[in-house]
PDB file of C-alpha atoms in Angstrom:
ATOM      1  CA  MET A   1     -11.074 -44.053  32.901  1.00  0.00           C
ATOM      2  CA  LEU A   2     -13.837 -42.000  31.287  1.00  0.00           C
ATOM      3  CA  ALA A   3     -16.374 -43.307  33.784  1.00  0.00           C
ATOM      4  CA  LEU A   4     -14.969 -41.127  36.573  1.00  0.00           C
ATOM      5  CA  ARG A   5     -15.436 -37.886  34.686  1.00  0.00           C
ATOM      6  CA  PRO A   6     -19.226 -37.481  35.075  1.00  0.00           C
ATOM      7  CA  LEU A   7     -18.731 -37.214  38.840  1.00  0.00           C
ATOM      8  CA  LEU A   8     -16.471 -34.215  38.359  1.00  0.00           C
ATOM      9  CA  ARG A   9     -18.160 -32.262  35.611  1.00  0.00           C
ATOM     10  CA  THR A  10     -21.493 -30.773  34.592  1.00  0.00           C
ATOM     11  CA  CYS A  11     -23.059 -32.083  31.395  1.00  0.00           C
ATOM     12  CA  TRP A  12     -26.256 -31.576  29.451  1.00  0.00           C
ATOM     13  CA  GLY A  13     -28.800 -33.709  27.585  1.00  0.00           C
ATOM     14  CA  ARG A  14     -27.853 -35.592  24.457  1.00  0.00           C
ATOM     15  CA  ARG A  15     -29.459 -37.714  21.825  1.00  0.00           C
ATOM     16  CA  ALA A  16     -27.958 -40.332  19.564  1.00  0.00           C
ATOM     17  CA  GLY A  17     -29.339 -41.136  16.165  1.00  0.00           C
ATOM     18  CA  SER A  18     -29.524 -44.442  14.377  1.00  0.00           C
ATOM     19  CA  PRO A  19     -26.336 -46.542  14.269  1.00  0.00           C
ATOM     20  CA  GLY A  20     -23.449 -44.666  12.720  1.00  0.00           C
ATOM     21  CA  THR A  21     -25.347 -41.376  12.460  1.00  0.00           C
ATOM     22  CA  VAL A  22     -25.302 -38.066  14.278  1.00  0.00           C
ATOM     23  CA  VAL A  23     -28.118 -35.821  15.456  1.00  0.00           C
ATOM     24  CA  ARG A  24     -26.920 -32.203  15.512  1.00  0.00           C
ATOM     25  CA  PRO A  25     -28.664 -29.307  17.221  1.00  0.00           C
ATOM     26  CA  GLY A  26     -31.319 -27.919  14.935  1.00  0.00           C
ATOM     27  CA  ALA A  27     -30.995 -30.752  12.428  1.00  0.00           C
ATOM     28  CA  ALA A  28     -34.065 -32.350  10.940  1.00  0.00           C
ATOM     29  CA  GLY A  29     -35.408 -34.939  13.339  1.00  0.00           C
ATOM     30  CA  ALA A  30     -33.499 -33.540  16.286  1.00  0.00           C
ATOM     31  CA  GLY A  31     -36.508 -31.780  17.743  1.00  0.00           C
ATOM     32  CA  PRO A  32     -36.533 -28.304  19.240  1.00  0.00           C
ATOM     33  CA  GLY A  33     -35.170 -29.386  22.646  1.00  0.00           C
ATOM     34  CA  PRO A  34     -36.417 -28.019  25.957  1.00  0.00           C
ATOM     35  CA  ARG A  35     -35.236 -24.406  25.794  1.00  0.00           C
ATOM     36  CA  GLY A  36     -31.724 -25.360  24.709  1.00  0.00           C
ATOM     37  CA  ALA A  37     -29.616 -27.085  22.080  1.00  0.00           C
ATOM     38  CA  MET A  38     -28.611 -30.721  22.245  1.00  0.00           C
ATOM     39  CA  SER A  39     -25.023 -31.857  22.304  1.00  0.00           C
ATOM     40  CA  LEU A  40     -23.636 -34.600  20.137  1.00  0.00           C
ATOM     41  CA  TYR A  41     -23.653 -38.385  20.431  1.00  0.00           C
ATOM     42  CA  ARG A  42     -22.895 -41.049  17.903  1.00  0.00           C
ATOM     43  CA  THR A  43     -23.576 -44.760  17.830  1.00  0.00           C
ATOM     44  CA  GLU A  44     -21.542 -47.372  15.973  1.00  0.00           C
ATOM     45  CA  ALA A  45     -22.956 -50.798  15.147  1.00  0.00           C
ATOM     46  CA  ARG A  46     -20.697 -53.836  14.944  1.00  0.00           C
ATOM     47  CA  GLY A  47     -21.645 -57.342  13.923  1.00  0.00           C
ATOM     48  CA  PRO A  48     -24.633 -58.524  11.897  1.00  0.00           C
ATOM     49  CA  PRO A  49     -28.021 -57.315  13.140  1.00  0.00           C
ATOM     50  CA  ARG A  50     -30.161 -59.997  14.785  1.00  0.00           C
ATOM     51  CA  SER A  51     -27.086 -62.033  15.669  1.00  0.00           C
ATOM     52  CA  PRO A  52     -25.503 -62.872  19.058  1.00  0.00           C
ATOM     53  CA  GLY A  53     -22.428 -60.857  18.073  1.00  0.00           C
ATOM     54  CA  PHE A  54     -24.246 -57.590  17.407  1.00  0.00           C
ATOM     55  CA  ARG A  55     -23.066 -54.625  19.505  1.00  0.00           C
ATOM     56  CA  LEU A  56     -24.038 -50.947  19.460  1.00  0.00           C
ATOM     57  CA  PHE A  57     -21.229 -48.744  20.783  1.00  0.00           C
ATOM     58  CA  PHE A  58     -21.453 -45.089  21.840  1.00  0.00           C
ATOM     59  CA  LYS A  59     -19.140 -42.168  21.040  1.00  0.00           C
ATOM     60  CA  ASN A  60     -19.039 -38.624  22.380  1.00  0.00           C
ATOM     61  CA  GLU A  61     -18.840 -35.470  20.273  1.00  0.00           C
ATOM     62  CA  ALA A  62     -15.037 -35.759  20.120  1.00  0.00           C
ATOM     63  CA  GLY A  63     -15.385 -39.211  18.556  1.00  0.00           C
ATOM     64  CA  HIS A  64     -14.120 -41.047  21.641  1.00  0.00           C
ATOM     65  CA  TYR A  65     -15.787 -44.268  22.698  1.00  0.00           C
ATOM     66  CA  ILE A  66     -17.804 -43.926  25.907  1.00  0.00           C
ATOM     67  CA  SER A  67     -19.915 -46.106  28.148  1.00  0.00           C
ATOM     68  CA  PRO A  68     -23.686 -45.463  28.140  1.00  0.00           C
ATOM     69  CA  PHE A  69     -23.708 -46.952  31.642  1.00  0.00           C
ATOM     70  CA  HIS A  70     -20.982 -44.789  33.216  1.00  0.00           C
ATOM     71  CA  ASP A  71     -20.143 -41.802  30.992  1.00  0.00           C
ATOM     72  CA  ILE A  72     -23.536 -40.371  30.068  1.00  0.00           C
ATOM     73  CA  PRO A  73     -24.715 -38.191  32.987  1.00  0.00           C
ATOM     74  CA  LEU A  74     -27.832 -39.139  34.889  1.00  0.00           C
ATOM     75  CA  LYS A  75     -29.129 -35.589  35.221  1.00  0.00           C
ATOM     76  CA  VAL A  76     -29.671 -32.910  32.593  1.00  0.00           C
ATOM     77  CA  ASP A  77     -27.586 -30.297  34.431  1.00  0.00           C
ATOM     78  CA  SER A  78     -27.285 -27.395  31.999  1.00  0.00           C
ATOM     79  CA  ILE A  79     -28.288 -26.051  28.617  1.00  0.00           C
ATOM     80  CA  GLU A  80     -26.513 -24.132  25.883  1.00  0.00           C
ATOM     81  CA  GLU A  81     -27.259 -20.528  25.026  1.00  0.00           C
ATOM     82  CA  ASN A  82     -25.492 -19.348  21.873  1.00  0.00           C
ATOM     83  CA  GLY A  83     -23.315 -22.448  22.119  1.00  0.00           C
ATOM     84  CA  ILE A  84     -22.140 -21.716  25.666  1.00  0.00           C
ATOM     85  CA  PRO A  85     -23.090 -24.114  28.495  1.00  0.00           C
ATOM     86  CA  THR A  86     -24.963 -22.283  31.243  1.00  0.00           C
ATOM     87  CA  LYS A  87     -26.580 -23.334  34.494  1.00  0.00           C
ATOM     88  CA  ARG A  88     -30.347 -23.768  34.551  1.00  0.00           C
ATOM     89  CA  THR A  89     -32.607 -22.166  37.098  1.00  0.00           C
ATOM     90  CA  ARG A  90     -33.211 -24.656  39.888  1.00  0.00           C
ATOM     91  CA  ASN A  91     -36.891 -25.536  40.072  1.00  0.00           C
ATOM     92  CA  ASP A  92     -39.087 -28.610  40.380  1.00  0.00           C
ATOM     93  CA  GLU A  93     -39.268 -29.145  36.629  1.00  0.00           C
ATOM     94  CA  TYR A  94     -35.500 -28.901  36.283  1.00  0.00           C
ATOM     95  CA  GLU A  95     -34.908 -31.361  39.119  1.00  0.00           C
ATOM     96  CA  ASN A  96     -37.006 -33.895  37.200  1.00  0.00           C
ATOM     97  CA  LEU A  97     -34.932 -33.890  33.976  1.00  0.00           C
ATOM     98  CA  PHE A  98     -32.959 -37.078  33.320  1.00  0.00           C
ATOM     99  CA  ASN A  99     -31.100 -38.684  30.441  1.00  0.00           C
ATOM    100  CA  MET A 100     -32.496 -41.994  29.186  1.00  0.00           C
ATOM    101  CA  VAL A 101     -30.685 -44.488  26.954  1.00  0.00           C
ATOM    102  CA  VAL A 102     -33.147 -46.208  24.600  1.00  0.00           C
ATOM    103  CA  GLU A 103     -32.423 -49.932  24.355  1.00  0.00           C
ATOM    104  CA  ILE A 104     -35.662 -51.198  22.765  1.00  0.00           C
ATOM    105  CA  PRO A 105     -38.002 -49.192  20.502  1.00  0.00           C
ATOM    106  CA  ARG A 106     -41.731 -49.501  21.025  1.00  0.00           C
ATOM    107  CA  TRP A 107     -43.561 -52.310  19.148  1.00  0.00           C
ATOM    108  CA  THR A 108     -40.376 -54.382  18.711  1.00  0.00           C
ATOM    109  CA  ASN A 109     -39.777 -57.810  20.267  1.00  0.00           C
ATOM    110  CA  ALA A 110     -36.005 -58.310  20.464  1.00  0.00           C
ATOM    111  CA  LYS A 111     -34.689 -58.148  24.040  1.00  0.00           C
ATOM    112  CA  MET A 112     -31.695 -55.801  24.079  1.00  0.00           C
ATOM    113  CA  GLU A 113     -29.720 -54.477  27.030  1.00  0.00           C
ATOM    114  CA  ILE A 114     -26.686 -52.489  28.099  1.00  0.00           C
ATOM    115  CA  ALA A 115     -23.864 -55.025  28.441  1.00  0.00           C
ATOM    116  CA  THR A 116     -22.833 -54.195  31.995  1.00  0.00           C
ATOM    117  CA  GLU A 117     -20.110 -56.863  32.083  1.00  0.00           C
ATOM    118  CA  GLU A 118     -18.367 -55.872  28.817  1.00  0.00           C
ATOM    119  CA  PRO A 119     -15.817 -53.093  28.195  1.00  0.00           C
ATOM    120  CA  LEU A 120     -17.537 -49.833  27.123  1.00  0.00           C
ATOM    121  CA  ASN A 121     -20.921 -51.420  27.918  1.00  0.00           C
ATOM    122  CA  PRO A 122     -22.426 -51.462  24.394  1.00  0.00           C
ATOM    123  CA  ILE A 123     -26.057 -52.391  23.806  1.00  0.00           C
ATOM    124  CA  LYS A 124     -26.251 -56.104  23.010  1.00  0.00           C
ATOM    125  CA  PRO A 125     -28.885 -58.781  22.418  1.00  0.00           C
ATOM    126  CA  ASP A 126     -30.117 -60.728  25.419  1.00  0.00           C
ATOM    127  CA  ILE A 127     -28.976 -64.328  24.943  1.00  0.00           C
ATOM    128  CA  LYS A 128     -30.178 -67.507  26.641  1.00  0.00           C
ATOM    129  CA  ASP A 129     -28.785 -70.953  25.832  1.00  0.00           C
ATOM    130  CA  GLY A 130     -26.977 -69.436  22.865  1.00  0.00           C
ATOM    131  CA  LYS A 131     -30.180 -68.096  21.292  1.00  0.00           C
ATOM    132  CA  LEU A 132     -31.528 -64.578  20.866  1.00  0.00           C
ATOM    133  CA  ARG A 133     -34.385 -63.732  23.190  1.00  0.00           C
ATOM    134  CA  TYR A 134     -37.654 -62.152  22.065  1.00  0.00           C
ATOM    135  CA  VAL A 135     -40.682 -61.149  24.116  1.00  0.00           C
ATOM    136  CA  ALA A 136     -43.986 -62.669  23.102  1.00  0.00           C
ATOM    137  CA  ASN A 137     -46.872 -60.532  21.916  1.00  0.00           C
ATOM    138  CA  ILE A 138     -49.180 -60.023  24.900  1.00  0.00           C
ATOM    139  CA  PHE A 139     -52.651 -59.663  23.378  1.00  0.00           C
ATOM    140  CA  PRO A 140     -53.657 -57.200  22.065  1.00  0.00           C
ATOM    141  CA  HIS A 141     -50.174 -55.634  21.940  1.00  0.00           C
ATOM    142  CA  LYS A 142     -47.179 -56.077  19.632  1.00  0.00           C
ATOM    143  CA  GLY A 143     -43.849 -56.377  21.451  1.00  0.00           C
ATOM    144  CA  TYR A 144     -42.884 -53.747  23.996  1.00  0.00           C
ATOM    145  CA  ILE A 145     -45.676 -51.215  24.531  1.00  0.00           C
ATOM    146  CA  TRP A 146     -43.330 -48.293  25.330  1.00  0.00           C
ATOM    147  CA  ASN A 147     -39.875 -47.183  24.323  1.00  0.00           C
ATOM    148  CA  TYR A 148     -37.809 -49.158  26.809  1.00  0.00           C
ATOM    149  CA  GLY A 149     -34.391 -48.323  28.200  1.00  0.00           C
ATOM    150  CA  ALA A 150     -32.428 -47.296  31.264  1.00  0.00           C
ATOM    151  CA  LEU A 151     -31.137 -44.334  33.224  1.00  0.00           C
ATOM    152  CA  PRO A 152     -27.325 -44.074  33.058  1.00  0.00           C
ATOM    153  CA  GLN A 153     -25.273 -43.880  36.257  1.00  0.00           C
ATOM    154  CA  THR A 154     -27.783 -45.984  38.211  1.00  0.00           C
ATOM    155  CA  TRP A 155     -27.419 -49.528  39.518  1.00  0.00           C
ATOM    156  CA  GLU A 156     -29.753 -51.834  41.437  1.00  0.00           C
ATOM    157  CA  ASP A 157     -27.369 -53.487  43.886  1.00  0.00           C
ATOM    158  CA  PRO A 158     -28.051 -57.265  44.083  1.00  0.00           C
ATOM    159  CA  ARG A 159     -26.518 -57.385  47.560  1.00  0.00           C
ATOM    160  CA  ARG A 160     -28.458 -54.476  49.055  1.00  0.00           C
ATOM    161  CA  LYS A 161     -31.994 -55.068  50.305  1.00  0.00           C
ATOM    162  CA  ASP A 162     -34.456 -52.345  49.401  1.00  0.00           C
ATOM    163  CA  LYS A 163     -36.297 -51.057  52.458  1.00  0.00           C
ATOM    164  CA  SER A 164     -39.614 -50.644  50.665  1.00  0.00           C
ATOM    165  CA  THR A 165     -39.693 -54.002  48.833  1.00  0.00           C
ATOM    166  CA  ASP A 166     -37.575 -56.121  51.210  1.00  0.00           C
ATOM    167  CA  CYS A 167     -35.797 -57.542  48.139  1.00  0.00           C
ATOM    168  CA  CYS A 168     -32.341 -56.932  46.685  1.00  0.00           C
ATOM    169  CA  GLY A 169     -31.719 -55.306  43.296  1.00  0.00           C
ATOM    170  CA  ASP A 170     -31.429 -57.029  39.911  1.00  0.00           C
ATOM    171  CA  ASP A 171     -27.800 -56.007  39.131  1.00  0.00           C
ATOM    172  CA  ASP A 172     -28.741 -53.634  36.278  1.00  0.00           C
ATOM    173  CA  PRO A 173     -29.282 -49.917  35.640  1.00  0.00           C
ATOM    174  CA  ILE A 174     -32.819 -48.870  36.518  1.00  0.00           C
ATOM    175  CA  ASP A 175     -35.342 -49.493  33.719  1.00  0.00           C
ATOM    176  CA  VAL A 176     -37.486 -46.820  32.063  1.00  0.00           C
ATOM    177  CA  CYS A 177     -40.757 -47.090  30.138  1.00  0.00           C
ATOM    178  CA  GLU A 178     -41.086 -43.961  27.973  1.00  0.00           C
ATOM    179  CA  ILE A 179     -44.772 -43.418  27.156  1.00  0.00           C
ATOM    180  CA  GLY A 180     -44.572 -40.627  24.569  1.00  0.00           C
ATOM    181  CA  SER A 181     -46.197 -40.715  21.152  1.00  0.00           C
ATOM    182  CA  LYS A 182     -43.048 -41.327  19.066  1.00  0.00           C
ATOM    183  CA  VAL A 183     -41.316 -44.595  18.272  1.00  0.00           C
ATOM    184  CA  LEU A 184     -37.701 -43.916  19.196  1.00  0.00           C
ATOM    185  CA  SER A 185     -34.525 -45.549  17.861  1.00  0.00           C
ATOM    186  CA  ARG A 186     -32.172 -47.908  19.632  1.00  0.00           C
ATOM    187  CA  GLY A 187     -29.222 -45.921  20.971  1.00  0.00           C
ATOM    188  CA  GLU A 188     -31.014 -42.596  21.281  1.00  0.00           C
ATOM    189  CA  VAL A 189     -30.191 -40.635  24.415  1.00  0.00           C
ATOM    190  CA  ILE A 190     -33.205 -38.500  25.246  1.00  0.00           C
ATOM    191  CA  ARG A 191     -34.293 -36.117  28.002  1.00  0.00           C
ATOM    192  CA  VAL A 192     -37.201 -37.435  30.030  1.00  0.00           C
ATOM    193  CA  LYS A 193     -39.203 -36.356  33.024  1.00  0.00           C
ATOM    194  CA  ILE A 194     -40.175 -38.996  35.537  1.00  0.00           C
ATOM    195  CA  LEU A 195     -43.850 -39.542  36.337  1.00  0.00           C
ATOM    196  CA  GLY A 196     -43.889 -42.552  38.654  1.00  0.00           C
ATOM    197  CA  VAL A 197     -42.590 -46.070  39.231  1.00  0.00           C
ATOM    198  CA  LEU A 198     -43.742 -49.684  39.448  1.00  0.00           C
ATOM    199  CA  ALA A 199     -41.982 -52.234  41.671  1.00  0.00           C
ATOM    200  CA  LEU A 200     -41.733 -55.538  39.797  1.00  0.00           C
ATOM    201  CA  ILE A 201     -40.468 -58.486  41.849  1.00  0.00           C
ATOM    202  CA  ASP A 202     -38.635 -60.782  39.422  1.00  0.00           C
ATOM    203  CA  GLN A 203     -37.536 -64.109  40.935  1.00  0.00           C
ATOM    204  CA  GLY A 204     -37.141 -62.475  44.325  1.00  0.00           C
ATOM    205  CA  GLU A 205     -35.282 -59.391  43.024  1.00  0.00           C
ATOM    206  CA  THR A 206     -36.487 -55.799  42.921  1.00  0.00           C
ATOM    207  CA  ASP A 207     -36.748 -54.633  39.306  1.00  0.00           C
ATOM    208  CA  TRP A 208     -37.996 -51.030  39.319  1.00  0.00           C
ATOM    209  CA  LYS A 209     -39.845 -49.816  36.210  1.00  0.00           C
ATOM    210  CA  LEU A 210     -39.871 -46.032  35.915  1.00  0.00           C
ATOM    211  CA  ILE A 211     -42.693 -44.370  33.962  1.00  0.00           C
ATOM    212  CA  ALA A 212     -41.439 -41.340  32.023  1.00  0.00           C
ATOM    213  CA  ILE A 213     -42.118 -39.159  29.011  1.00  0.00           C
ATOM    214  CA  SER A 214     -39.726 -37.450  26.619  1.00  0.00           C
ATOM    215  CA  VAL A 215     -39.618 -33.694  27.180  1.00  0.00           C
ATOM    216  CA  ASN A 216     -39.803 -33.317  23.384  1.00  0.00           C
ATOM    217  CA  ASP A 217     -43.088 -35.191  23.139  1.00  0.00           C
ATOM    218  CA  PRO A 218     -45.911 -32.952  21.861  1.00  0.00           C
ATOM    219  CA  GLU A 219     -47.975 -33.731  24.970  1.00  0.00           C
ATOM    220  CA  ALA A 220     -45.159 -33.579  27.534  1.00  0.00           C
ATOM    221  CA  SER A 221     -46.439 -30.348  29.082  1.00  0.00           C
ATOM    222  CA  LYS A 222     -49.587 -32.176  30.272  1.00  0.00           C
ATOM    223  CA  PHE A 223     -47.674 -34.742  32.332  1.00  0.00           C
ATOM    224  CA  HIS A 224     -46.241 -33.982  35.764  1.00  0.00           C
ATOM    225  CA  ASP A 225     -47.055 -37.025  37.923  1.00  0.00           C
ATOM    226  CA  ILE A 226     -48.504 -40.524  37.724  1.00  0.00           C
ATOM    227  CA  GLU A 227     -52.075 -39.230  38.064  1.00  0.00           C
ATOM    228  CA  ASP A 228     -51.672 -37.407  34.747  1.00  0.00           C
ATOM    229  CA  VAL A 229     -50.986 -40.738  33.011  1.00  0.00           C
ATOM    230  CA  LYS A 230     -54.301 -42.021  34.356  1.00  0.00           C
ATOM    231  CA  LYS A 231     -56.025 -38.845  33.164  1.00  0.00           C
ATOM    232  CA  TYR A 232     -54.563 -38.394  29.687  1.00  0.00           C
ATOM    233  CA  LYS A 233     -53.712 -42.000  28.771  1.00  0.00           C
ATOM    234  CA  PRO A 234     -56.540 -44.019  30.364  1.00  0.00           C
ATOM    235  CA  GLY A 235     -55.822 -47.732  30.452  1.00  0.00           C
ATOM    236  CA  TYR A 236     -52.082 -47.360  29.797  1.00  0.00           C
ATOM    237  CA  LEU A 237     -50.995 -48.113  33.361  1.00  0.00           C
ATOM    238  CA  GLU A 238     -53.345 -51.083  33.543  1.00  0.00           C
ATOM    239  CA  ALA A 239     -51.906 -52.381  30.251  1.00  0.00           C
ATOM    240  CA  THR A 240     -48.391 -51.863  31.612  1.00  0.00           C
ATOM    241  CA  LEU A 241     -49.140 -53.817  34.776  1.00  0.00           C
ATOM    242  CA  ASN A 242     -50.738 -56.633  32.772  1.00  0.00           C
ATOM    243  CA  TRP A 243     -47.806 -56.726  30.336  1.00  0.00           C
ATOM    244  CA  PHE A 244     -45.207 -57.078  33.073  1.00  0.00           C
ATOM    245  CA  ARG A 245     -47.348 -59.654  34.857  1.00  0.00           C
ATOM    246  CA  LEU A 246     -47.682 -61.918  31.825  1.00  0.00           C
ATOM    247  CA  TYR A 247     -44.726 -61.408  29.487  1.00  0.00           C
ATOM    248  CA  LYS A 248     -42.792 -64.450  30.763  1.00  0.00           C
ATOM    249  CA  VAL A 249     -45.794 -66.804  30.825  1.00  0.00           C
ATOM    250  CA  PRO A 250     -45.442 -67.837  27.137  1.00  0.00           C
ATOM    251  CA  ASP A 251     -41.945 -69.108  28.039  1.00  0.00           C
ATOM    252  CA  GLY A 252     -43.419 -71.443  30.628  1.00  0.00           C
ATOM    253  CA  LYS A 253     -42.647 -69.243  33.634  1.00  0.00           C
ATOM    254  CA  PRO A 254     -45.132 -68.143  36.317  1.00  0.00           C
ATOM    255  CA  GLU A 255     -46.700 -64.699  36.417  1.00  0.00           C
ATOM    256  CA  ASN A 256     -44.518 -61.938  37.831  1.00  0.00           C
ATOM    257  CA  GLN A 257     -45.318 -60.426  41.202  1.00  0.00           C
ATOM    258  CA  PHE A 258     -45.254 -56.808  42.394  1.00  0.00           C
ATOM    259  CA  ALA A 259     -44.593 -54.895  45.563  1.00  0.00           C
ATOM    260  CA  PHE A 260     -47.362 -52.577  46.845  1.00  0.00           C
ATOM    261  CA  ASN A 261     -49.988 -54.888  45.252  1.00  0.00           C
ATOM    262  CA  GLY A 262     -49.077 -53.543  41.817  1.00  0.00           C
ATOM    263  CA  GLU A 263     -49.693 -49.900  42.743  1.00  0.00           C
ATOM    264  CA  PHE A 264     -47.849 -47.308  40.680  1.00  0.00           C
ATOM    265  CA  LYS A 265     -46.023 -44.979  43.049  1.00  0.00           C
ATOM    266  CA  SER A 266     -45.775 -41.202  42.600  1.00  0.00           C
ATOM    267  CA  LYS A 267     -43.086 -39.053  41.007  1.00  0.00           C
ATOM    268  CA  ALA A 268     -41.745 -38.099  44.450  1.00  0.00           C
ATOM    269  CA  PHE A 269     -41.357 -41.767  45.360  1.00  0.00           C
ATOM    270  CA  ALA A 270     -39.711 -42.498  42.004  1.00  0.00           C
ATOM    271  CA  LEU A 271     -37.183 -39.690  42.455  1.00  0.00           C
ATOM    272  CA  GLU A 272     -36.125 -41.194  45.776  1.00  0.00           C
ATOM    273  CA  VAL A 273     -35.650 -44.571  44.079  1.00  0.00           C
ATOM    274  CA  ILE A 274     -33.484 -42.936  41.404  1.00  0.00           C
ATOM    275  CA  LYS A 275     -31.444 -41.177  44.070  1.00  0.00           C
ATOM    276  CA  SER A 276     -30.856 -44.471  45.851  1.00  0.00           C
ATOM    277  CA  THR A 277     -29.784 -46.313  42.684  1.00  0.00           C
ATOM    278  CA  HIS A 278     -27.469 -43.442  41.759  1.00  0.00           C
ATOM    279  CA  GLU A 279     -25.809 -43.706  45.175  1.00  0.00           C
ATOM    280  CA  CYS A 280     -25.396 -47.446  44.609  1.00  0.00           C
ATOM    281  CA  TRP A 281     -23.751 -46.705  41.245  1.00  0.00           C
ATOM    282  CA  LYS A 282     -21.321 -44.268  42.877  1.00  0.00           C
ATOM    283  CA  ALA A 283     -20.441 -46.875  45.501  1.00  0.00           C
ATOM    284  CA  LEU A 284     -19.878 -49.373  42.688  1.00  0.00           C
ATOM    285  CA  LEU A 285     -17.613 -46.961  40.843  1.00  0.00           C
ATOM    286  CA  MET A 286     -15.576 -46.190  43.938  1.00  0.00           C
ATOM    287  CA  LYS A 287     -15.326 -49.905  44.753  1.00  0.00           C
ATOM    288  CA  LYS A 288     -17.136 -49.467  48.060  1.00  0.00           C
ATOM    289  CA  CYS A 289     -19.291 -52.508  47.322  1.00  0.00           C
ATOM    290  CA  ASP A 290     -18.987 -55.840  45.519  1.00  0.00           C
ATOM    291  CA  GLY A 291     -19.782 -55.244  41.859  1.00  0.00           C
ATOM    292  CA  GLY A 292     -19.190 -58.852  40.833  1.00  0.00           C
ATOM    293  CA  ALA A 293     -18.546 -59.035  37.078  1.00  0.00           C
ATOM    294  CA  ILE A 294     -19.671 -55.440  36.374  1.00  0.00           C
ATOM    295  CA  ASN A 295     -17.284 -53.619  34.045  1.00  0.00           C
TER     296      ASN A 295
END
């Protein structure tokens, strides 16, 4: 099983292009990368777009199908110099480099997610009562107000109560809101640095929302912690809190609630949350806990 390999090897950041395409190091649109070349990912779309049967599968550089949930490494562990993988210098900035799988581009409305219960865990539409799900436009915004996705190799255990929220997890990889200036594509795998986290309580379950920025964003060097979001993007955190509070109301549901009175926690706090969800994922993989229908 490919999913076991990331525990035994060192990998580096990757990025996938639009369905069926490849982003190669140095290619147009690939971006310069943070002091190193990017490896190779591909995505393969199956089924008609905007249909319940649509799936977006992932392949590695050898053309083998992989799981974006299990086979893409959580951490950006090394870079390439002259095509040869090499260890990075361990420092605070390095320790805050993670891979993010983009599920939903900014300003779009279709709810998409990693299919945790299906083989190879492709990205699929969120379905309810046989119908595609879309988020409403929360005035004055259109759709999702960030590039939305997840960190691979993380899992919020629905049977494990979080000490800080006193609620169990939501049975999914941990969510990420990428706040950079670019509209990304579904299926991209990008390098991000974590800035903070919000604790959404959704129907009694902890649903962490990480705040992050792509390391290739033109303004990434300004952002190091949650206070920098307040400084350089005033109003963005308030809009984020309001969006998560209200986005289910148009469907007739009550407003969402938050732990810590809706306070955004720091980068240091967020890194501990990531560490915890990564440990839960490892326990899931090694069958040390009940994963239910997780594939």
